[in-house]
Tab-separated table of C-alpha atoms and ligand atoms in Angstrom:
chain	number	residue	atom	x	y	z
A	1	UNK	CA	0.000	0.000	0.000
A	2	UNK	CA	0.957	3.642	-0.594
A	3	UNK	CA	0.894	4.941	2.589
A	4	UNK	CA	4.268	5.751	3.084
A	5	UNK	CA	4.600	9.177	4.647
A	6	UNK	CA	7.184	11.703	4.517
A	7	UNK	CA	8.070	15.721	4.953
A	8	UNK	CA	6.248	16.506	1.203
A	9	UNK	CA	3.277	15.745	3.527
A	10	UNK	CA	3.332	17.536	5.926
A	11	UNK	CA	0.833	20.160	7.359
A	12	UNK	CA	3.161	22.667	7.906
A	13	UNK	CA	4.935	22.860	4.827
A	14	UNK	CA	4.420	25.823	2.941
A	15	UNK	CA	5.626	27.175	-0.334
A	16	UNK	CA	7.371	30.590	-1.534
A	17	UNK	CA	5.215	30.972	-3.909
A	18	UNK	CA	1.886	32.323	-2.164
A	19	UNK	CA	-1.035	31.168	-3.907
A	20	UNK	CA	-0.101	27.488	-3.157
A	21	UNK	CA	-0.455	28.609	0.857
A	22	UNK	CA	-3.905	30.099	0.227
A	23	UNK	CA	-5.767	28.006	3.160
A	24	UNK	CA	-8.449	27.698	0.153
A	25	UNK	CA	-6.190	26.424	-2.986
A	26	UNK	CA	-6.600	22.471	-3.801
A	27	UNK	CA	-3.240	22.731	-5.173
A	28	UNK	CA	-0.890	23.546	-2.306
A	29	UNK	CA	2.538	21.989	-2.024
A	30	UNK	CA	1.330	18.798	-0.271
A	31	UNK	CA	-0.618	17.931	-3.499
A	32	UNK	CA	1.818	18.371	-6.621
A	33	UNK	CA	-0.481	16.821	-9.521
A	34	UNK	CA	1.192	16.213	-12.829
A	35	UNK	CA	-0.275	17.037	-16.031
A	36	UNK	CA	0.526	17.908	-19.567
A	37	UNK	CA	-0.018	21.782	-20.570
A	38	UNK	CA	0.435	24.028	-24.019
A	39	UNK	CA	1.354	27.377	-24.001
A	40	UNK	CA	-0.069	29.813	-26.421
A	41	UNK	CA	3.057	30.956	-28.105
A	42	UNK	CA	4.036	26.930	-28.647
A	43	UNK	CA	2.943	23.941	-30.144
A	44	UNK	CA	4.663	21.791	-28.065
A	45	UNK	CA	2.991	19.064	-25.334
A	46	UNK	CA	4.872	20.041	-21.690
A	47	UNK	CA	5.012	18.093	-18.611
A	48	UNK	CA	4.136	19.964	-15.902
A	49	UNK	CA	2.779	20.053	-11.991
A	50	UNK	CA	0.152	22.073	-10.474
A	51	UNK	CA	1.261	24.789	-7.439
A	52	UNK	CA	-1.386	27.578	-6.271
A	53	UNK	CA	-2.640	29.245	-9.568
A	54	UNK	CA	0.932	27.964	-11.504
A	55	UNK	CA	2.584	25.502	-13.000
A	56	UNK	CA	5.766	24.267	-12.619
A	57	UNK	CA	7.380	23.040	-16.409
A	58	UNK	CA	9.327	20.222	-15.216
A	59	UNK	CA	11.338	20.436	-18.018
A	60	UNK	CA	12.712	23.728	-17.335
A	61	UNK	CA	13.678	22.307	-14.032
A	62	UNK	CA	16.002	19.314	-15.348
A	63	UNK	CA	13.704	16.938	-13.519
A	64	UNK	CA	12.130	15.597	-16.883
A	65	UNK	CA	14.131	14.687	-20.228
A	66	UNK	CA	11.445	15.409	-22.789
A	67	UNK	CA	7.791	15.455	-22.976
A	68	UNK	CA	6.575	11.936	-22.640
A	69	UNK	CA	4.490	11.534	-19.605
A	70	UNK	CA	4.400	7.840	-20.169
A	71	UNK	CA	7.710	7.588	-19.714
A	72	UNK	CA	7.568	9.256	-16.868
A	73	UNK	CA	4.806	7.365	-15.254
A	74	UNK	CA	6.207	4.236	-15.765
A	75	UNK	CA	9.365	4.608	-13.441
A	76	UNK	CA	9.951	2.377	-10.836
A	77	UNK	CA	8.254	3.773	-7.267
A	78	UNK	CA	11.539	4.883	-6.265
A	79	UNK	CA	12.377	7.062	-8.534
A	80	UNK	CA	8.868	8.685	-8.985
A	81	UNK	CA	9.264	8.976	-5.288
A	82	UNK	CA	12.386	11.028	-5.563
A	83	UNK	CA	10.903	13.339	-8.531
A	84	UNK	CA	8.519	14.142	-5.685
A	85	UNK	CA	10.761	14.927	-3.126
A	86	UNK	CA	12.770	16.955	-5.518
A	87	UNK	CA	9.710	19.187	-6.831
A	88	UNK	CA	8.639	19.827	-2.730
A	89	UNK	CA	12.238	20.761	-2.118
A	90	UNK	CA	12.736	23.117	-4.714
A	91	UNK	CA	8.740	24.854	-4.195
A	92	UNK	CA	9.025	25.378	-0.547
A	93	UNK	CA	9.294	28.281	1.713
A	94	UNK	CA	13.475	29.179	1.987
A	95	UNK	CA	14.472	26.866	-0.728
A	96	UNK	CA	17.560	27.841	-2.046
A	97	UNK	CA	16.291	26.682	-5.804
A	98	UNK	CA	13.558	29.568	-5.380
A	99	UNK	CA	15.312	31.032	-8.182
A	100	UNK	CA	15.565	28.526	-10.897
A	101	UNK	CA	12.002	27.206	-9.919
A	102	UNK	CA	10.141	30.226	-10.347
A	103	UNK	CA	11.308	30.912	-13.273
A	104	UNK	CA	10.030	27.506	-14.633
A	105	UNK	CA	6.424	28.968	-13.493
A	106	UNK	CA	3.941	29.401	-16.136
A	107	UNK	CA	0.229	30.804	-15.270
A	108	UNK	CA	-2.124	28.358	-15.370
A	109	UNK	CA	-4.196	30.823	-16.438
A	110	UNK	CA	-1.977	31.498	-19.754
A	111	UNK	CA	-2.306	27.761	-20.950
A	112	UNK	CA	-4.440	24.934	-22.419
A	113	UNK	CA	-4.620	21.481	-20.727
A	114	UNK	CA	-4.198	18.584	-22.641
A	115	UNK	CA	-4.831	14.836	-21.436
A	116	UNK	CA	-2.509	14.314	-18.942
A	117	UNK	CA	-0.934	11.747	-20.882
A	118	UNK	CA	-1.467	9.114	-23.911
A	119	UNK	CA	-4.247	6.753	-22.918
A	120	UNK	CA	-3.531	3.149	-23.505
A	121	UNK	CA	-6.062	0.789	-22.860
A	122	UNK	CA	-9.288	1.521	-20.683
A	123	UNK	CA	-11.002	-0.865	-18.492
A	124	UNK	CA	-14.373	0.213	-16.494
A	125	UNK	CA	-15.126	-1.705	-13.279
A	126	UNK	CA	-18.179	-1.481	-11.529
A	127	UNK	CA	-17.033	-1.438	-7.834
A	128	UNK	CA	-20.006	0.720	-6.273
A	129	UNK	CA	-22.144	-1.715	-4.523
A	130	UNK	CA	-24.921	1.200	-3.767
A	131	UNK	CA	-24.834	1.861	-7.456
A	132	UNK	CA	-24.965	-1.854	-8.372
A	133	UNK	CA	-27.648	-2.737	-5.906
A	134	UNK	CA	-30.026	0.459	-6.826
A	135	UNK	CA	-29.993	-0.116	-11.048
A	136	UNK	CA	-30.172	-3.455	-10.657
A	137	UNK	CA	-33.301	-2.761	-8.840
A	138	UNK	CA	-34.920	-0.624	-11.433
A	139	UNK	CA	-34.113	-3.814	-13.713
A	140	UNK	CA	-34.692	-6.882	-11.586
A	141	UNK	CA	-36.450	-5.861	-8.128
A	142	UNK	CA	-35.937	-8.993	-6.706
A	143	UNK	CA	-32.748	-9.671	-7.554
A	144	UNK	CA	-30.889	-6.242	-8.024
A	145	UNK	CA	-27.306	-8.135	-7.300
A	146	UNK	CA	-26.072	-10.523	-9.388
A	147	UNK	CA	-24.391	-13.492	-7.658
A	148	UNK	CA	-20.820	-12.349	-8.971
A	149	UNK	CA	-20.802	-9.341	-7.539
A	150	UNK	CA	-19.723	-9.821	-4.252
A	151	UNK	CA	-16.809	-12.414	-5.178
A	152	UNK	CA	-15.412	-10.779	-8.927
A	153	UNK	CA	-14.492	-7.288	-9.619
A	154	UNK	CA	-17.074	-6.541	-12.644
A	155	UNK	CA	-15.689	-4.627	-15.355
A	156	UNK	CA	-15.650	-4.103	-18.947
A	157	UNK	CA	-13.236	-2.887	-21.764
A	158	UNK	CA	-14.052	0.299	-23.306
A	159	UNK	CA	-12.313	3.017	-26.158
A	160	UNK	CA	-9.830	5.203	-25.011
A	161	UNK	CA	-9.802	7.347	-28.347
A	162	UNK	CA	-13.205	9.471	-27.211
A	163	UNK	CA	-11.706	10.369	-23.856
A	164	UNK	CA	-11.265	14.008	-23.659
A	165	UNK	CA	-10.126	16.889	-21.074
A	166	UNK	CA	-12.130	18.768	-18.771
A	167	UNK	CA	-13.157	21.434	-20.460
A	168	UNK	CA	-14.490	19.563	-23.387
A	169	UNK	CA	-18.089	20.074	-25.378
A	170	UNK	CA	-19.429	16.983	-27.092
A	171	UNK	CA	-22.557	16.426	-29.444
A	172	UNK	CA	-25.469	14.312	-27.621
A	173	UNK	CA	-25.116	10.765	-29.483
A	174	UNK	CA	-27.013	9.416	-31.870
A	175	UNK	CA	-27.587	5.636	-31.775
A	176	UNK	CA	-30.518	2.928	-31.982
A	177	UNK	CA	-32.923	2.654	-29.414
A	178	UNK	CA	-36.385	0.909	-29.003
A	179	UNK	CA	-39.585	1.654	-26.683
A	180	UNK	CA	-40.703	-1.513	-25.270
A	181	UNK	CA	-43.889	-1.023	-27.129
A	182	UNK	CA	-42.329	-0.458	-30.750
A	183	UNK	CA	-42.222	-3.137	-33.543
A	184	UNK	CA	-38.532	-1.984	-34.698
A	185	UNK	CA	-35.963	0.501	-33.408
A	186	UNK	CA	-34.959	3.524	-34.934
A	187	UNK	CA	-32.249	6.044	-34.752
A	188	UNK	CA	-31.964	9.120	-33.485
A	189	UNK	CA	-30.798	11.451	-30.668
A	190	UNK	CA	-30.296	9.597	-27.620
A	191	UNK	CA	-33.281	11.093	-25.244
A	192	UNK	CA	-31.757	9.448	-22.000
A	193	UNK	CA	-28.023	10.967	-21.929
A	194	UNK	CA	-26.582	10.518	-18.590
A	195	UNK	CA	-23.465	11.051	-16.527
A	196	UNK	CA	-21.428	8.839	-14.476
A	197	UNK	CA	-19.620	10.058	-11.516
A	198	UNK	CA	-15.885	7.937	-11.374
A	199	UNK	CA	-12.551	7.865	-10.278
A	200	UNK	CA	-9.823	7.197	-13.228
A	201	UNK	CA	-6.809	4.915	-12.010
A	202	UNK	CA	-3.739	5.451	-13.936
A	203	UNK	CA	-1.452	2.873	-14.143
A	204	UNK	CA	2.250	3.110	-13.708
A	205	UNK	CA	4.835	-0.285	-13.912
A	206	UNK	CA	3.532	-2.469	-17.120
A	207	UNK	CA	3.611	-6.022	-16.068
A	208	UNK	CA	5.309	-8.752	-18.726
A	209	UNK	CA	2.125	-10.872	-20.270
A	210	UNK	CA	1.606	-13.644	-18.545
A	211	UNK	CA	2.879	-12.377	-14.974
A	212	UNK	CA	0.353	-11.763	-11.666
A	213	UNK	CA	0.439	-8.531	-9.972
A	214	UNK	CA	-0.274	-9.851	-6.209
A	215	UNK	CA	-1.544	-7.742	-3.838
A	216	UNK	CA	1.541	-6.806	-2.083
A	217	UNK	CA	3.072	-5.361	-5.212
A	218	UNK	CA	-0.350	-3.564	-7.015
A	219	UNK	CA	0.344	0.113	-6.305
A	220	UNK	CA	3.619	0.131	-7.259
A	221	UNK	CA	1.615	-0.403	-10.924
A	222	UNK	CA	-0.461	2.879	-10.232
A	223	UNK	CA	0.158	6.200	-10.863
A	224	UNK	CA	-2.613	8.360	-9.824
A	225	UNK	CA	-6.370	9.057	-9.544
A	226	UNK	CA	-8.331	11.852	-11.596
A	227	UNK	CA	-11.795	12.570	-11.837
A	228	UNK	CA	-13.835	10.606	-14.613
A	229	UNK	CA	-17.123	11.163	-16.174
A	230	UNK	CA	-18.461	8.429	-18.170
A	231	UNK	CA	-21.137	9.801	-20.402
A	232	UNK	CA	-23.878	7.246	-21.085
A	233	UNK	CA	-26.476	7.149	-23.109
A	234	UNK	CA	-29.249	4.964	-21.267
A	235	UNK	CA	-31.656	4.477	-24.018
A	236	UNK	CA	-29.217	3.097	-26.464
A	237	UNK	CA	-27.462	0.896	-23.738
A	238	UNK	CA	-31.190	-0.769	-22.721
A	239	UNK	CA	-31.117	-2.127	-26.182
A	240	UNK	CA	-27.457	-3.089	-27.056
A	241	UNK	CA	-25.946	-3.973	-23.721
A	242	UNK	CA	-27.277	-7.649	-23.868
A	243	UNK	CA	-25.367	-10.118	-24.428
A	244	UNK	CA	-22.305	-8.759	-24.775
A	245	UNK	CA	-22.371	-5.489	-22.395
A	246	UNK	CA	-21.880	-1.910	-23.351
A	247	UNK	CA	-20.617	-0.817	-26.707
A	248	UNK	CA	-21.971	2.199	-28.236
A	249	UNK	CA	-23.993	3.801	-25.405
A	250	UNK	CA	-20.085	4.169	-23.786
A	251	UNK	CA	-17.759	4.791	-25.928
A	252	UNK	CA	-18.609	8.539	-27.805
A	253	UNK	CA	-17.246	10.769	-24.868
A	254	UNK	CA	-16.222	10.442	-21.732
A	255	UNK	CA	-14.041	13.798	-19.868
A	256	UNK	CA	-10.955	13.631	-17.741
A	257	UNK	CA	-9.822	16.291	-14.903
A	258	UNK	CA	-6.315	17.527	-16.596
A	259	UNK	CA	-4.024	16.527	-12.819
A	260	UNK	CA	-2.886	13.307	-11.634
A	261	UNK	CA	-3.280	12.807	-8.361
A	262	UNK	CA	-0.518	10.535	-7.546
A	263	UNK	CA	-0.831	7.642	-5.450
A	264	UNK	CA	1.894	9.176	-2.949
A	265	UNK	CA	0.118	12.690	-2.739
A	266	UNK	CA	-2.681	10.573	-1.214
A	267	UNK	CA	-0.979	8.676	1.386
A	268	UNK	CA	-2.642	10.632	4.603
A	269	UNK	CA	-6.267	9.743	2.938
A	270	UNK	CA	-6.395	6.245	3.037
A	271	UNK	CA	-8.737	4.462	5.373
A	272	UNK	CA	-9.614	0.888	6.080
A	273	UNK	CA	-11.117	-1.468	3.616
A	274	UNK	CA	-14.112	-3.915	5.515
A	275	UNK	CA	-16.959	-5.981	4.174
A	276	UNK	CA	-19.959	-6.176	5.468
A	277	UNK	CA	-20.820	-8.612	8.313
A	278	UNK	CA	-22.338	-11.570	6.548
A	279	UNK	CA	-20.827	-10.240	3.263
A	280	UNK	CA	-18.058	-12.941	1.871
A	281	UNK	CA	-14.236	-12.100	2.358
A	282	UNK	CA	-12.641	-11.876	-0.882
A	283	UNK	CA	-10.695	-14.483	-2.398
A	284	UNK	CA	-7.080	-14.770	-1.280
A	285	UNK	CA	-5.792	-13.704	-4.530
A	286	UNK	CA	-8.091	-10.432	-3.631
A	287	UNK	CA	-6.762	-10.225	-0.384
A	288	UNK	CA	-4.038	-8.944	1.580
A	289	UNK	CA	-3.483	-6.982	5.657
A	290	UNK	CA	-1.955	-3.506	3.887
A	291	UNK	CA	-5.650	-3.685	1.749
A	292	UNK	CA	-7.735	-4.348	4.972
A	293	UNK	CA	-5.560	-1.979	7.188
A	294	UNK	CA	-5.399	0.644	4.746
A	295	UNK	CA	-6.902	-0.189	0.594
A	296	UNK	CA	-9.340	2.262	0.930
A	297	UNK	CA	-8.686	5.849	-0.121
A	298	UNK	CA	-10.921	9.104	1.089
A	299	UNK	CA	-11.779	11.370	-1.314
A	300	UNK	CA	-14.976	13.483	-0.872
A	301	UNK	CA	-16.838	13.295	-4.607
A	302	UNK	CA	-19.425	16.013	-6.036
A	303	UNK	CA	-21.294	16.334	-9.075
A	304	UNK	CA	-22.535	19.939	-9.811
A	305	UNK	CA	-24.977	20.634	-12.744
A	306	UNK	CA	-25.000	23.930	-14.584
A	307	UNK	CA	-28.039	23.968	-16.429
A	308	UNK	CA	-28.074	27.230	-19.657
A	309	UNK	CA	-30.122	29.449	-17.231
A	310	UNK	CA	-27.636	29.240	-14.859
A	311	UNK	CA	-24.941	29.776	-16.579
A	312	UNK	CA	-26.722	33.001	-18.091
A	313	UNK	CA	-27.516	34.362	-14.760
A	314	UNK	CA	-23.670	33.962	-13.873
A	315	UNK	CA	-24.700	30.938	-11.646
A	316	UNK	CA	-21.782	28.269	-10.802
A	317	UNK	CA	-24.211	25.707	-10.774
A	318	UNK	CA	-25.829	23.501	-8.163
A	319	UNK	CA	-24.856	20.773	-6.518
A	320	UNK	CA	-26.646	17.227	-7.482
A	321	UNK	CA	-24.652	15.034	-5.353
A	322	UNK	CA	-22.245	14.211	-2.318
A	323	UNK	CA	-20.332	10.630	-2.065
A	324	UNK	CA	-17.058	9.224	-1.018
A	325	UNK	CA	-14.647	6.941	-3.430
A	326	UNK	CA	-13.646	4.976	0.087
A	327	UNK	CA	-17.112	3.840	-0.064
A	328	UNK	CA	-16.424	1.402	-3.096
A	329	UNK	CA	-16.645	-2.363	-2.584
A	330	UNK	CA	-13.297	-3.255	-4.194
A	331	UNK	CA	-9.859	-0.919	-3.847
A	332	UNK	CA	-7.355	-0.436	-6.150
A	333	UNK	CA	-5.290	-2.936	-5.733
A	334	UNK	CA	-7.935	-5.468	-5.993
A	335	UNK	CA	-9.056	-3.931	-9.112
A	336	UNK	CA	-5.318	-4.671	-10.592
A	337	UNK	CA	-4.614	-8.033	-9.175
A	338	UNK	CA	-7.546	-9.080	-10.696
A	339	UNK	CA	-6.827	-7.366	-13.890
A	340	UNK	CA	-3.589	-9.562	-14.413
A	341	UNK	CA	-5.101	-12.783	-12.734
A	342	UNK	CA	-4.877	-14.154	-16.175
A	343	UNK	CA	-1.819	-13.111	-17.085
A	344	UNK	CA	-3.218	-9.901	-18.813
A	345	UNK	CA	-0.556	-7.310	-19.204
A	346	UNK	CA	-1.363	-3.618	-18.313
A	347	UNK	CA	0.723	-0.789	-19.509
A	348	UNK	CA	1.965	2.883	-18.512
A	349	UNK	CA	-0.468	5.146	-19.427
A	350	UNK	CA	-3.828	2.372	-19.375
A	351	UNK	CA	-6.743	3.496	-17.256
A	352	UNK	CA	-9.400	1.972	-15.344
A	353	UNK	CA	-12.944	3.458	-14.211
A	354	UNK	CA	-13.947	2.773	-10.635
A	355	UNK	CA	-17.621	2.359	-11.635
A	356	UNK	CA	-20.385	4.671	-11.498
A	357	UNK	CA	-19.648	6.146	-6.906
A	358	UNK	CA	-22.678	6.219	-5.480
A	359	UNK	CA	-23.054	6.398	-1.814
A	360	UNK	CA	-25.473	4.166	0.353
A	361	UNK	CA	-27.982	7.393	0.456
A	362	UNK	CA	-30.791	7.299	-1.920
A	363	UNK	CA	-29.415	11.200	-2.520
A	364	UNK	CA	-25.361	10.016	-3.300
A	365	UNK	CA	-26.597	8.545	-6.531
A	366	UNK	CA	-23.548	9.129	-9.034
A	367	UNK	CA	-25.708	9.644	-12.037
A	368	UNK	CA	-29.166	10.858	-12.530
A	369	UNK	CA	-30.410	7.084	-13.782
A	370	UNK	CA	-30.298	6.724	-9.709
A	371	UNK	CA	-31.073	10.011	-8.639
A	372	UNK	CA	-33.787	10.384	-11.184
A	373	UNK	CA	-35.343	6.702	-10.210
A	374	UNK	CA	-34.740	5.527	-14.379
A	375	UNK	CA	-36.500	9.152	-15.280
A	376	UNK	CA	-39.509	8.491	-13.403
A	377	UNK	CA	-38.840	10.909	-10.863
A	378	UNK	CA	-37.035	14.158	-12.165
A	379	UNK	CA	-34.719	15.823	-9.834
A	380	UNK	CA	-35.658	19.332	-8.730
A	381	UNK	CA	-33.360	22.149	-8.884
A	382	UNK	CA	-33.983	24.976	-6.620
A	383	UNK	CA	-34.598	27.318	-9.859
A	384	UNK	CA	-37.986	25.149	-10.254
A	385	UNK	CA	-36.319	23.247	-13.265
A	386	UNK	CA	-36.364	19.409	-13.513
A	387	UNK	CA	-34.364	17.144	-14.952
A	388	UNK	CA	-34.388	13.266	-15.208
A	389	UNK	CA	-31.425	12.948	-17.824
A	390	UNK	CA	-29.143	15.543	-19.302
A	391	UNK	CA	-30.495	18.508	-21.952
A	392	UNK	CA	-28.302	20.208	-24.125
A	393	UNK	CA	-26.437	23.240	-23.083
A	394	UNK	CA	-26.195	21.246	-19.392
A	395	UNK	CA	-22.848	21.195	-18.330
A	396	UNK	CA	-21.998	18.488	-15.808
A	397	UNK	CA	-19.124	19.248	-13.329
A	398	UNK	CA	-16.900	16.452	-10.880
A	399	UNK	CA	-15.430	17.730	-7.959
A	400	UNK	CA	-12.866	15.998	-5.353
A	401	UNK	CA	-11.324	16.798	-2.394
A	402	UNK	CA	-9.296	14.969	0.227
A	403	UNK	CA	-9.386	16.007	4.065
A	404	UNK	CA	-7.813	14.611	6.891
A	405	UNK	CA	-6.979	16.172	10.655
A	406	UNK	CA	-3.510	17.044	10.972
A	407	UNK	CA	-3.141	17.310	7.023
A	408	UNK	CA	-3.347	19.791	4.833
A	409	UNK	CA	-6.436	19.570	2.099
A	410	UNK	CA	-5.657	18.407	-0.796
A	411	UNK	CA	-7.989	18.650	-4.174
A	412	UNK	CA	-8.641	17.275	-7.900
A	413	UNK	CA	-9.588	20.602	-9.999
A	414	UNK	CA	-12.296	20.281	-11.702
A	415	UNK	CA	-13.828	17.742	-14.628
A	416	UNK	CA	-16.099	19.491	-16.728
A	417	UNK	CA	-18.138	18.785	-19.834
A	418	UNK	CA	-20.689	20.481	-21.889
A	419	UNK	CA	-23.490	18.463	-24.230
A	420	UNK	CA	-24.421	19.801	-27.177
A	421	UNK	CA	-27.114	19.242	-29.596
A	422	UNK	CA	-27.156	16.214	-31.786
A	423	UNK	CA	-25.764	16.411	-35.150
A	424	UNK	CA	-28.682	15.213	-36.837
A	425	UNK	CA	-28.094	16.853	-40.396
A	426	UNK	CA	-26.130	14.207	-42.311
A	427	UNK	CA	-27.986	10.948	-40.762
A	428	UNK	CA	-31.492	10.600	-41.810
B	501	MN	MN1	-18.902	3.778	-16.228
């Protein structure tokens, strides 16, 4: 487990630069998110990490070689360790490099955020029990869990090539879809566009094909976290999704927050892992005393909705949800040992979902299929407007934050995505 601390953690630590000590910032110099950034006056792709309302170019500091964040993410734990250590030596308060750092800072105002790095392959698990148990309800009341679910990590693979960064606008899909009383479907806008409220796992160490990731060794294969929204459009995934599972109800957008969170950064948040008395303990191959003592990580989750009236009247938005990511019924590290079980090979770079995160509130739904009861009951916004799915102009916005006494807060940015209207010229 990752919960190795040291003095890049702690509360007192503050930076010379002064936005990173604002007692409000989710960026201070505990956090030190990586990302990849463009400046206006340059083409170029440029690793960088997040301080205050900056960003440190880690090239201009020696501490990367070139641009490829893959490369960089798929250094041993030591060594990403020590880039750590390095960046919170040379950003804090009396640091002799003051100098030569700040003049690596570029605004993060005065840039455009890329994907923070080139996604390989993308797996989505399902690991929210609450989310699992309440839409398997709307489709099988007395049976909303399937008898896997409590022994396998579910999951799918998806497409990697429509993942896009926060910040990103995407046309409402089009796609076949069939009311239950209809002869034949037909296509057309999708009418039930959701979102999905997620964690994205980045992985770090490939593994050789063929070769197990145990327990005891599965973060050293991750990265970081970021937010993830998984767009999904319900109507078209009631009538493709059986038997083979989602296809293209998933795969036309989903949005990314631009930082990685690394797996070090959130060392103070982690929290125990149980299951339920009377639930079954997992397999031993899914089992381990660092994931029971400590698999779990904390991280507060929000989904805001900013509707086109809102956003006229200069409105941020209102809040649609509250959950927690430690709330999940798998960790992390289950979700990779039993992604290499087989022998499967992950790579730098890959990502995995966590699953829609719903909390065990009928109000923590993590996407309005929940919240919404499958449409039938539209949520209420205080401006008197309903919604059971997503209209265009909405835009949909993640939030995360980690707290902890005795630590300083630590937070995700933002993941935000705007639908617009279905391109319906060209398909009739
Ligand atoms: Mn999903």
């Amino acid at each position: 487990m990752s919960t190795h601390l040291d003095d890049t953690h702690a509360a007192g630590l503050t930076s010379w630069l002064d936005s990173a000590n604002d007692p409000a910032t989710e960026l201070p110099i505990q956090n030190l998110p990586f990302g990849r950034f463009r400046r206006e006056d340059d083409n170029g792709l440029w690793i960088g990490v997040a301080i205050g309302d900056q960003i440190l170019d880690l090239r201009r500091v020696g501490l990367v070689q070139g641009a490829q964040m893959n490369q960089l993410m798929r250094l041993p734990r030591e060594a990403r360790v020590a880039i750590r250590q390095a960046i919170s030596h040379g950003l804090r308060a009396g640091s002799p490099e003051e100098a030569r750092f700040s003049a690596a800072l570029v605004a993060q105002s005065d840039v455009e955020m890329s994907l923070p790095c080139k996604i390989g392959d993308y797996t989505d698990f399902y690991t929210s029990i609450h989310y699992a148990t309440t839409v398997g309800k709307q489709f099988r009341p007395d049976y909303p869990l399937l008898p896997n679910y409590k022994w396998v990590p579910i999951g799918y693979h998806g497409r990697a090539s429509s993942i896009n960064v926060s910040g990103q606008s995407f046309a409402r899909p089009l796609g076949q879809t069939k009311a239950p009383e209809a002869d034949a479907p037909t296509l057309g806008p999708s009418r039930r566009l959701d979102y999905e409220l997620e964690v994205g796992i980045f992985i770090s160490r490939p593994n050789i094909i063929g070769e197990r990731i145990p327990m005891s060794a599965a973060e050293d294969h991750v990265f970081g976290v970021a937010l993830f929204n998984d767009w999904s459009a319900r109507d078209i995934q009631g009538w493709e999704y059986q038997p083979l599972g989602p296809f293209l109800s998933k795969n036309f957008a989903s949005t990314l927050s631009p930082w990685i969170v690394t797996i070090d950064a959130l060392a103070p948040f982690r929290k125990a892992f149980n299951r339920p008395a009377g639930d079954p303990q997992p397999l031993p191959y899914l089992d381990s005393p660092q994931n029971r003592e400590a698999g779990a990580i904390d991280i507060e989750l929000e989904v805001w909705l900013q509707t086109p009236a809102m956003q006229q009247a200069g409105s941020p938005g209102e809040r649609l949800t509250r959950s927690n990511y430690a709330d999940a019924y798998w960790t992390v590290a289950q979700m990779v040992a039993h992604h290499t079980v087989n022998g499967c090979n992950l790579r730098a770079g890959d990502l995995f979902g966590s699953g829609t995160l719903s909390g065990p509130a009928p109000d923590q739904g993590g996407s309005p299929l929940e919240l919404s009861h499958g449409g039938k009951q539209p949520i209420r916004l205080s401006n008197g407007v309903t919604r059971a799915f997503l209209e265009d102009g909405d835009t949909v916005i993640l939030r995360g934050y980690c707290q902890r006494d005795g630590f300083s807060g630590i937070g995700f940015a933002e993941c935000r995505g705007t639908v617009s209207p279905a391109q319906i010229e060209s398909y009739m």
